[in-house]
Short mmCIF file of C-alpha atoms in Angstrom, two decimals:
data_model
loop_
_atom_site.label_atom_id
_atom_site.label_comp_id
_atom_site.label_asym_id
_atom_site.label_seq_id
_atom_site.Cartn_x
_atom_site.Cartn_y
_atom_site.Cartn_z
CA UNK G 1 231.76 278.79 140.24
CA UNK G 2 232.33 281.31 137.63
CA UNK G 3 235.62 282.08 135.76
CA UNK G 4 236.66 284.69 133.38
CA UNK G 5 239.57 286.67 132.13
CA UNK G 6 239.29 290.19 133.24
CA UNK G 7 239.96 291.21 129.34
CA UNK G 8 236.49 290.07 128.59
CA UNK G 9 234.93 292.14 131.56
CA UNK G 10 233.29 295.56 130.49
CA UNK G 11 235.38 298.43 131.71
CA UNK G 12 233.84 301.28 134.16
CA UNK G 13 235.01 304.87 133.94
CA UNK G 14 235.86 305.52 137.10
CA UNK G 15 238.16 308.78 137.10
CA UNK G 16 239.80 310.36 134.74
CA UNK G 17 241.89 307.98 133.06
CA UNK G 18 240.69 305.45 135.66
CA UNK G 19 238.87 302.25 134.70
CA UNK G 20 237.63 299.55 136.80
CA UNK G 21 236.34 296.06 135.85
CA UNK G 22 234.70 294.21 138.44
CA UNK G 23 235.74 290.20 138.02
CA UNK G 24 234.06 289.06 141.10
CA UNK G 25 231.49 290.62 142.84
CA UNK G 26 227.16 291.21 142.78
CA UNK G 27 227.03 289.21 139.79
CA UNK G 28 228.65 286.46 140.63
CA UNK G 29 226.66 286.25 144.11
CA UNK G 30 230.24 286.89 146.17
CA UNK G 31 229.03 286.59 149.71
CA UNK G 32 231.40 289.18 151.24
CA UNK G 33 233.75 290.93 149.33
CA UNK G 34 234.32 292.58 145.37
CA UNK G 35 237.49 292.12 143.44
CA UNK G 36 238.18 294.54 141.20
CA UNK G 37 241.09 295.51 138.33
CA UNK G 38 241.95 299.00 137.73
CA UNK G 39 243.96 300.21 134.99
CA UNK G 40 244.94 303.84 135.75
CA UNK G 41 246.89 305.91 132.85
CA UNK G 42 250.14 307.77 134.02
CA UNK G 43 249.70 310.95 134.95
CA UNK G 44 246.15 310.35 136.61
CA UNK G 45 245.16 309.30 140.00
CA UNK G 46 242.17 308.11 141.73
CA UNK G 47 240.83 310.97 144.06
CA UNK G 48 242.63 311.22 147.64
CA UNK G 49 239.82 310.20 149.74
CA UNK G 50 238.98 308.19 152.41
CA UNK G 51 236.08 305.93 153.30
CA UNK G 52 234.72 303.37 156.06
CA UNK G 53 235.54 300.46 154.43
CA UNK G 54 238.76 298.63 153.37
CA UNK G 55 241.54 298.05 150.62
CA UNK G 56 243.42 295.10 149.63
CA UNK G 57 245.59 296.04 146.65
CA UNK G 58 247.51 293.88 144.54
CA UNK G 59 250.03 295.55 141.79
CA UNK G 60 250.10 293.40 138.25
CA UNK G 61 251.82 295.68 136.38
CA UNK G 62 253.36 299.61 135.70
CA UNK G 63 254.28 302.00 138.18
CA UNK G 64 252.75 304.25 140.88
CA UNK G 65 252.40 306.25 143.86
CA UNK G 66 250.56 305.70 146.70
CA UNK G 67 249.82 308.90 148.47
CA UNK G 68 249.04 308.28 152.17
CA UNK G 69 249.60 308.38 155.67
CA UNK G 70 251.68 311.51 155.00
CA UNK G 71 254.01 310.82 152.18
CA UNK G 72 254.15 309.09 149.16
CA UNK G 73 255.43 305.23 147.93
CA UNK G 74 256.40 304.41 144.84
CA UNK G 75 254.52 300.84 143.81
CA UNK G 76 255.47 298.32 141.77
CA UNK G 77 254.70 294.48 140.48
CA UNK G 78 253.97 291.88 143.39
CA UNK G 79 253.10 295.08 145.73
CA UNK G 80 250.55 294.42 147.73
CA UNK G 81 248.90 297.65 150.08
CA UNK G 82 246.63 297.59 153.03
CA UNK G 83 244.71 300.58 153.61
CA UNK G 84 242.60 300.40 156.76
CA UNK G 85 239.35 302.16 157.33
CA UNK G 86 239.12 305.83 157.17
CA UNK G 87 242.83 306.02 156.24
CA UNK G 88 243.04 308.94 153.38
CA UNK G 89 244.50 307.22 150.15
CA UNK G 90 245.20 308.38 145.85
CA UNK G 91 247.01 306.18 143.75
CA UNK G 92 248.86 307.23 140.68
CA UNK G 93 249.81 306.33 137.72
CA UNK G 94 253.54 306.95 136.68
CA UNK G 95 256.03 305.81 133.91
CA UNK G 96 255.44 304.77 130.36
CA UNK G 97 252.49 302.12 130.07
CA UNK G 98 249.56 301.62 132.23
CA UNK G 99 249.13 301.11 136.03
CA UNK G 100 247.24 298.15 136.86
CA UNK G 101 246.10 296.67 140.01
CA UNK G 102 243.58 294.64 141.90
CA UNK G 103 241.85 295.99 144.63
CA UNK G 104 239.29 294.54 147.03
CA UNK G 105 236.79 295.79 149.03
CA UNK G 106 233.88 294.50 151.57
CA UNK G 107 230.38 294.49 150.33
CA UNK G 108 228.52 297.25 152.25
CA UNK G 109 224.78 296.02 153.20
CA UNK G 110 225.43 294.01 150.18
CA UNK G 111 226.49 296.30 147.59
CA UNK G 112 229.64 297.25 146.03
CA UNK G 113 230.70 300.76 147.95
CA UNK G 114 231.29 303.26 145.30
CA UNK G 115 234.19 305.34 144.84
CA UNK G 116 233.57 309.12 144.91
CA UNK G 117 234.24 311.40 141.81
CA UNK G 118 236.10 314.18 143.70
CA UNK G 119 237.61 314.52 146.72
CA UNK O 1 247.94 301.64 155.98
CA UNK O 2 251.10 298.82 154.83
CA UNK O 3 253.02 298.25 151.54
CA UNK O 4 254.95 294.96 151.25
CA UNK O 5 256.16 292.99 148.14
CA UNK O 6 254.76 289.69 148.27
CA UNK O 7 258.73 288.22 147.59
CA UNK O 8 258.95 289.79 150.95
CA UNK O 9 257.11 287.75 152.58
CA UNK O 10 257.75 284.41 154.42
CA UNK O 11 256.02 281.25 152.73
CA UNK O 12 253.99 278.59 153.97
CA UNK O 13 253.69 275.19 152.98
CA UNK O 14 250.33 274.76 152.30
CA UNK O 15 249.82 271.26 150.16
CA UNK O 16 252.78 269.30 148.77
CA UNK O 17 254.58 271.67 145.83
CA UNK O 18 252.12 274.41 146.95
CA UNK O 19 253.11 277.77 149.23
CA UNK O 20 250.94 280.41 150.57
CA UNK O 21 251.91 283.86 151.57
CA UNK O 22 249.73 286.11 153.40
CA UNK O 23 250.32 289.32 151.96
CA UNK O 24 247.27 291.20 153.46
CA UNK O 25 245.22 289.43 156.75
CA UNK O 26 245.38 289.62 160.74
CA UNK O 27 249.13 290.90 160.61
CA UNK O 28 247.81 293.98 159.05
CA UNK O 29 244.58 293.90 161.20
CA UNK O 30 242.56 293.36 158.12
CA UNK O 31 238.39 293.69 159.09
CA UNK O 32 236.81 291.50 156.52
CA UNK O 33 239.20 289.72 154.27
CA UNK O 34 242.67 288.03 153.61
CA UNK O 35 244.94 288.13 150.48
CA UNK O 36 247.03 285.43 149.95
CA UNK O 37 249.62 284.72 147.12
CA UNK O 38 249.67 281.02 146.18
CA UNK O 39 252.44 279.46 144.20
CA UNK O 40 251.71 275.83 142.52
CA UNK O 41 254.21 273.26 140.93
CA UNK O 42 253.73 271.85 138.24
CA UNK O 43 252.12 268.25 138.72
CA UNK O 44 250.98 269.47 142.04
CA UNK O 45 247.89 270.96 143.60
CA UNK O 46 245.88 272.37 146.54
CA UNK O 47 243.18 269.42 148.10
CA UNK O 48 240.26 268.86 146.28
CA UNK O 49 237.74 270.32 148.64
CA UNK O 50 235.17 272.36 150.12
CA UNK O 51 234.31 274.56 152.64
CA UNK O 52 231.98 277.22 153.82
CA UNK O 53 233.70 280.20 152.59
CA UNK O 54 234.45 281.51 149.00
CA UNK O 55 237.23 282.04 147.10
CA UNK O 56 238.09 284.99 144.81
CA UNK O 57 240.78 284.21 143.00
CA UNK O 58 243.15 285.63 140.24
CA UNK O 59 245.61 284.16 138.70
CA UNK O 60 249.03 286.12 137.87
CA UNK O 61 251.64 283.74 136.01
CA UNK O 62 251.38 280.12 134.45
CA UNK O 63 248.66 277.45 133.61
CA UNK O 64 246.76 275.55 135.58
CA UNK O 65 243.81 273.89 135.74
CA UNK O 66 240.57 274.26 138.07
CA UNK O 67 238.85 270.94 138.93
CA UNK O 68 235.44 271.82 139.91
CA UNK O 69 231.53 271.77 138.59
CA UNK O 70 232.20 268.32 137.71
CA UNK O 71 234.86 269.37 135.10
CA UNK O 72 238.21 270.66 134.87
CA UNK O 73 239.04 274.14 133.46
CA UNK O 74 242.08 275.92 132.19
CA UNK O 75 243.53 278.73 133.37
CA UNK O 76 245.88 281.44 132.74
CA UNK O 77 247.17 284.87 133.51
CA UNK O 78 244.41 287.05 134.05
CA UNK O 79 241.92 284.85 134.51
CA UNK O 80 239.42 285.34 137.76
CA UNK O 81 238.35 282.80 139.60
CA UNK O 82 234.67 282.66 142.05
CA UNK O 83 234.67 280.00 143.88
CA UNK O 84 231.30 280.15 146.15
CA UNK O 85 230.94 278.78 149.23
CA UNK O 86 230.56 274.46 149.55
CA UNK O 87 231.72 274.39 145.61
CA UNK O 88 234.42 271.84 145.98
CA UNK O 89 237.15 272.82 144.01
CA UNK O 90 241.00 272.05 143.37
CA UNK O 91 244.06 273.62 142.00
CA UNK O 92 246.69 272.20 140.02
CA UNK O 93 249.81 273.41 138.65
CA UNK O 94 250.31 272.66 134.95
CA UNK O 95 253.09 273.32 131.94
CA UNK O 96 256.53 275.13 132.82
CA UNK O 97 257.19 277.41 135.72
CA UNK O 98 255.14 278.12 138.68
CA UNK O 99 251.74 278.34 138.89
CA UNK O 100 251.25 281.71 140.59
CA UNK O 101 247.87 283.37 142.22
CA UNK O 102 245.84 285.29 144.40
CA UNK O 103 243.60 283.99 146.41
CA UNK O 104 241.28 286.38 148.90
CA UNK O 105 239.31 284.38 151.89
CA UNK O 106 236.79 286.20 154.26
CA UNK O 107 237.91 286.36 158.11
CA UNK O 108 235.62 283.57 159.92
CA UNK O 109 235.41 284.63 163.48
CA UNK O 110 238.48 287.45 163.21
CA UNK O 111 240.63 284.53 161.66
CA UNK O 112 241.89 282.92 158.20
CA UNK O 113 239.81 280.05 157.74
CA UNK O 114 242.70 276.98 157.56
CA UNK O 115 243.17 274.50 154.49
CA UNK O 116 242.48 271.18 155.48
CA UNK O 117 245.55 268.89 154.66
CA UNK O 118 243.87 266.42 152.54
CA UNK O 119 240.21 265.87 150.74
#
């Protein structure tokens, strides 16, 4: 049993403008699946890509875009996205302040799957 | 690929004072993992318990407290939550206003693994 506010946790670079702290994952011995908060400034995006394994997104705060399945969604607080495998994703940060959201993912042969720096 | 508000979607009692909504899981056809949102009165809280799957948790709006490890623990927005498999564990609503959270389960044989109704 492990808690901690994700304020304390080390942020990643993990695009530009893009950080990611991981609150519950490898380190904590999860068995199954990482939890992760992004912050993502407006005007930047993670890279449209797609990849074998899952999202389960959770929106705590700001605005966005999703950009997917052919068109684009504006996000808000208390959204909560499901992208499937091998569905091509990007989300954006819009608006004054900061885009932040949760996202999950499965551990792949028991590692966090990375998140590739370009398309 | 499937964007819903959480407010959107129908609670479930869960415990006494405690609702669930499954924001992300079989509906969505979810491989790995479900996301629920938990809300918690105050004065209430989920079964003190355990069970063979983990908990990742994160908690969005209002105190609570986290009975498990042989103590209990305060909590509060932002705060992330592992809960490893057989760790009994509880829930519990404190303060003003709802006790609000996320809580992601793995899928145990393509299904949400249930809450028992008591200890």
């Amino acid at each position: 049993m492990k808690i901690q506010n994700y304020r304390q946790v080390e942020p990643i670079k993990a695009a530009p403008g893009v950080t990611m702290r991981v609150v519950a994952g490898p380190a904590e011995k999860t068995p199954t699946f990482v939890m992760r908060v992004f912050e993502i400034e407006s005007g930047c995006s993670t890279p449209f890509h797609a990849h074998p394994w899952e999202h389960e997104v959770f929106v705590l705060e700001g605005k966005g875009i999703l950009k997917g399945g052919g068109k684009e969604t504006p996000l808000m607080e208390g959204d909560a996205v499901v992208v499937l495998p091998n569905e091509q994703h990007s989300f954006l940060g819009i608006g004054k302040g900061t885009f932040r959201l949760i996202c999950v993912v499965p551990l792949v042969d028991g590692k966090m799957p990375g998140m590739p720096a370009k398309d």
